[in-house]
Tab-separated table of C-alpha atoms and ligand atoms in Angstrom:
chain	number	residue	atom	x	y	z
A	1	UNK	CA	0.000	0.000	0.000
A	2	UNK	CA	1.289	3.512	-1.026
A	3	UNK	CA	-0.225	6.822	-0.133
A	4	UNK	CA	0.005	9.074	-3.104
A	5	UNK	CA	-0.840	12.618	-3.616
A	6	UNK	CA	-1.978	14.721	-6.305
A	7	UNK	CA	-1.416	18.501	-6.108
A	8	UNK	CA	-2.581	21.420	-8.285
A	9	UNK	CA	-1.641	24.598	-8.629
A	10	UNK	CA	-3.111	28.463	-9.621
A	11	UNK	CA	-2.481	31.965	-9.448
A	12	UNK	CA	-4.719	34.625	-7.816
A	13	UNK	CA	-5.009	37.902	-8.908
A	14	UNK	CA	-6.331	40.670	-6.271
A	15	UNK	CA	-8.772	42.203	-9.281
A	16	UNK	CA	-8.885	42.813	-12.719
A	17	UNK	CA	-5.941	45.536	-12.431
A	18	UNK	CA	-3.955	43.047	-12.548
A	19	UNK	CA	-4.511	40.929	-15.360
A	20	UNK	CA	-2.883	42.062	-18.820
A	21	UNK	CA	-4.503	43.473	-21.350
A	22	UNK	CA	-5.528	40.754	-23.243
A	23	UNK	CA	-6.898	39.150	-20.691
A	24	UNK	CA	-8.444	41.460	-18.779
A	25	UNK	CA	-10.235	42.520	-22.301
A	26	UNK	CA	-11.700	38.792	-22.533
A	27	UNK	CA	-12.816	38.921	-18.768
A	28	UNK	CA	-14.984	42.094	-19.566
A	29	UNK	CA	-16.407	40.348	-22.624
A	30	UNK	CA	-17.561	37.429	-20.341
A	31	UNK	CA	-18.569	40.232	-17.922
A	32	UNK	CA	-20.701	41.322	-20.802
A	33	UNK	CA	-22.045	37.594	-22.311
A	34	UNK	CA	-22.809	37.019	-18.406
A	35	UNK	CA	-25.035	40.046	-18.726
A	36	UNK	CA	-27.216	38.359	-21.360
A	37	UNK	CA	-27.577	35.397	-19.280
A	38	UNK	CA	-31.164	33.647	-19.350
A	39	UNK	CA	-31.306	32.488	-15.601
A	40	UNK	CA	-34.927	33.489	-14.339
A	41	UNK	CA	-34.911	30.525	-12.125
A	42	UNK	CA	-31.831	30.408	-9.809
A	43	UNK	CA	-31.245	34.270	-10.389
A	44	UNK	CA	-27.342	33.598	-10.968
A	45	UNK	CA	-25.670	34.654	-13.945
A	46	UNK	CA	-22.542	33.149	-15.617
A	47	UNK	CA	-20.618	34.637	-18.287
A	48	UNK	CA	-17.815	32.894	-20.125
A	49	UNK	CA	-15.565	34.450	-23.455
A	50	UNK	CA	-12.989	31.997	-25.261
A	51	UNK	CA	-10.415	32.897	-27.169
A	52	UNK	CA	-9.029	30.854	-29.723
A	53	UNK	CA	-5.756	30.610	-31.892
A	54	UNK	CA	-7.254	32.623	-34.490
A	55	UNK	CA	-8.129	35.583	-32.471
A	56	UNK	CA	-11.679	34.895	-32.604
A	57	UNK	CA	-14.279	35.234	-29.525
A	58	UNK	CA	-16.789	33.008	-28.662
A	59	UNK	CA	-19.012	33.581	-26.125
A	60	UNK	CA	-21.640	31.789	-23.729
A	61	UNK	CA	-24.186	32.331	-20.751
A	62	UNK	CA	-26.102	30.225	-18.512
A	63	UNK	CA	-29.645	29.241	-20.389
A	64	UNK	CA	-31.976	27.969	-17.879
A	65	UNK	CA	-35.223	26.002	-18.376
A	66	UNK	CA	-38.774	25.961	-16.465
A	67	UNK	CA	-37.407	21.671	-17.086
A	68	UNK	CA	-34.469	22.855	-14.997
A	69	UNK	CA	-32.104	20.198	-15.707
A	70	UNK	CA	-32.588	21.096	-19.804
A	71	UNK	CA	-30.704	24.078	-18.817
A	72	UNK	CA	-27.336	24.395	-19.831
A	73	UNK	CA	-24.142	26.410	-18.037
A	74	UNK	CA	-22.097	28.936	-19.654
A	75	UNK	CA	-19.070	27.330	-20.122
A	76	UNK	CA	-20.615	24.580	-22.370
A	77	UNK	CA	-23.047	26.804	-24.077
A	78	UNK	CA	-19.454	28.960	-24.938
A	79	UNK	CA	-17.061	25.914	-25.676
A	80	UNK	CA	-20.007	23.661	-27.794
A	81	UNK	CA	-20.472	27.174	-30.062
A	82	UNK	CA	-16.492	27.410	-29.979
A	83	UNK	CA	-16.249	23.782	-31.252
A	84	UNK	CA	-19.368	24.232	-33.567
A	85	UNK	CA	-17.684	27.094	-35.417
A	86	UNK	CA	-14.301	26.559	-35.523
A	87	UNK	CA	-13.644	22.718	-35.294
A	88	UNK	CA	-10.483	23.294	-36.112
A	89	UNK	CA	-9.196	25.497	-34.257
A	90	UNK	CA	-7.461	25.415	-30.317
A	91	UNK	CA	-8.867	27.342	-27.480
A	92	UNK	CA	-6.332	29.057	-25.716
A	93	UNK	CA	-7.973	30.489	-22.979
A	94	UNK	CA	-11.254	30.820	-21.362
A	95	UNK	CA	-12.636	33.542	-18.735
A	96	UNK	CA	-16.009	33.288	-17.105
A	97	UNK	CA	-17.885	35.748	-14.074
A	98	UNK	CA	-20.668	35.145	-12.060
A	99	UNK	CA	-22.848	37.718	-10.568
A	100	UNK	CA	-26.161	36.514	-8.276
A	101	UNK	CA	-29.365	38.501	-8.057
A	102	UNK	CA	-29.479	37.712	-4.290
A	103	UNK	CA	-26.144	38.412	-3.083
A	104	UNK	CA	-22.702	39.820	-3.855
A	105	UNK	CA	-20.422	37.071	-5.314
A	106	UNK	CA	-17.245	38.189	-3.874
A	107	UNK	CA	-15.430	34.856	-4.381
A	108	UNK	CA	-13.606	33.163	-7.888
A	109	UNK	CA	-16.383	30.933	-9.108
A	110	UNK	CA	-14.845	27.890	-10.459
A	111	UNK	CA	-16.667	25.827	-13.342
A	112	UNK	CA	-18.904	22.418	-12.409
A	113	UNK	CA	-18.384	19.056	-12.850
A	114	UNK	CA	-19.896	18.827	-15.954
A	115	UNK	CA	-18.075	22.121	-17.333
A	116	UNK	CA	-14.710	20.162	-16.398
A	117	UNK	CA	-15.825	17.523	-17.868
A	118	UNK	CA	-16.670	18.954	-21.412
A	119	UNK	CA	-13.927	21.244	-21.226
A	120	UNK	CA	-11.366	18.755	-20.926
A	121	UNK	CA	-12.754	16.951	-24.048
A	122	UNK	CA	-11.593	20.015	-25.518
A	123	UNK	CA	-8.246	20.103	-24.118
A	124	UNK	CA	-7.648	16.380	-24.987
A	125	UNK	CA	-8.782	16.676	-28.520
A	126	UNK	CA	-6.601	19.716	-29.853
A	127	UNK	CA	-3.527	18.812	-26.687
A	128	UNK	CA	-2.786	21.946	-25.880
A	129	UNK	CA	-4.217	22.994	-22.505
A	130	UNK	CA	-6.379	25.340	-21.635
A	131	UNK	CA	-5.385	28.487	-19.256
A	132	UNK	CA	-9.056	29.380	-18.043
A	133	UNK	CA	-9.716	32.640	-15.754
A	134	UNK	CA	-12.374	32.254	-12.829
A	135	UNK	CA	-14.208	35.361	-10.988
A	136	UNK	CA	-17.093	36.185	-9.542
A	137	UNK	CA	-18.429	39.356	-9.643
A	138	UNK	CA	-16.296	41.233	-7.983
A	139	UNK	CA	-12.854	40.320	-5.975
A	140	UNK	CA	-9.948	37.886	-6.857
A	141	UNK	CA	-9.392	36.157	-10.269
A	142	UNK	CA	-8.296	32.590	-10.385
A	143	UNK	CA	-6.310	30.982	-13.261
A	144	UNK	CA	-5.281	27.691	-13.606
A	145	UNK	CA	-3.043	26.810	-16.439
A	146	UNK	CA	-5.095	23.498	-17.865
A	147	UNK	CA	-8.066	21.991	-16.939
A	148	UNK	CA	-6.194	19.366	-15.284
A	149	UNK	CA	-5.496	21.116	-12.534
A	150	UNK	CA	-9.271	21.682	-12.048
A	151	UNK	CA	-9.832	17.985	-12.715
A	152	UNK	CA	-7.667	15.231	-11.699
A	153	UNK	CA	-8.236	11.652	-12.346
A	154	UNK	CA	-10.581	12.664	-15.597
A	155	UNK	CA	-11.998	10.428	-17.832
A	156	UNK	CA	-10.982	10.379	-21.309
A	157	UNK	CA	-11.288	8.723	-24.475
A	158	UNK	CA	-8.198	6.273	-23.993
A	159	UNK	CA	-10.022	4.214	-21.479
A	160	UNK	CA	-12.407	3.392	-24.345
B	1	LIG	N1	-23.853	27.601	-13.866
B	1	LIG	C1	-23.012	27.892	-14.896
B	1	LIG	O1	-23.397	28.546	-15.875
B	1	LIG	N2	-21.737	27.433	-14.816
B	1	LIG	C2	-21.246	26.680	-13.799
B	1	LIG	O2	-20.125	26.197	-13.880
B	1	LIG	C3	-22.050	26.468	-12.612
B	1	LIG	C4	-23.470	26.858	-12.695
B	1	LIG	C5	-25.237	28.035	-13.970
B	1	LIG	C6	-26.220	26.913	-14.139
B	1	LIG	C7	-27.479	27.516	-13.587
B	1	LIG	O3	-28.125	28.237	-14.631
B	1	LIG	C8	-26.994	28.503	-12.534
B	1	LIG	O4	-25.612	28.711	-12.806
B	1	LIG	C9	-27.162	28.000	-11.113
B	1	LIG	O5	-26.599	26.755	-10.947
């Protein structure tokens, strides 16, 4: 028996200030995608903006649905469009913000399960990783530098 350990790392940034350019530029596109969000039901908004290796933008928001669970999050609303459009391109990085309705969200909101789970599709398919850019709506920014750091252990197409 062996006790292993898997550790991940990030980088926070105190607020947007501190981000360069280009990627405080994508962060205020996500800010304004989140803005567009359709989430009448749980009153919490989610923005995401991708860039990809052609300079393009894609964006995506939360689209909720009175058959809540045929809702759909921002990330993969953002990163299906990405992949719809421009199958052959890489996504280099992704931002996303969350703002609630009912309270301040103060602290980095980090994708879900699911959101990991499609992204990393992504990341496996093209092999380059992924840098993605968490926040909520106001405070620190997180980055991690793949998806794997957000998502150890995933499942992939070699165990097929
Ligand atoms: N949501 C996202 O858009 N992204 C996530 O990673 C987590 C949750 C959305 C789904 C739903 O519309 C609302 O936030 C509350 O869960």
């Amino acid at each position: 028996m062996k006790k292993l350990q898997v550790t991940t790392s990030y980088t926070r940034y105190e607020s947007l200030d501190e981000l360069d350019n280009k990627v405080r530029e994508l962060m205020l596109t996500a800010i304004e995608a989140r803005k567009k969000a359709y989430a009448p039901y749980s009153k919490f908004n989610v923005g995401a903006a991708i860039l990809l290796d052609n300079k393009q933008i894609v964006t995506g928001n939360n689209q909720e649905n009175a058959a809540f669970p045929s809702g759909l999050c921002a990330e993969r609303v953002a990163i299906y469009s990405a992949g719809a459009k421009y199958p052959e391109n890489s996504i280099q990085i992704i931002a996303i913000s969350a703002k609630s309705f009912k309270h301040t969200v103060t602290q980095p909101i980090a994708p879900c399960g699911a959101c990991r789970q499609s992204i990393a599709e992504y990341e496996n398919k093209q092999k380059n990783s992924i840098k993605i850019y968490f926040m909520g709506e106001t405070g620190s920014i997180i980055k991690v530098n793949s998806l794997k750091d957000l998502l150890p252990f995933g499942f992939d197409s070699s165990y097929l």
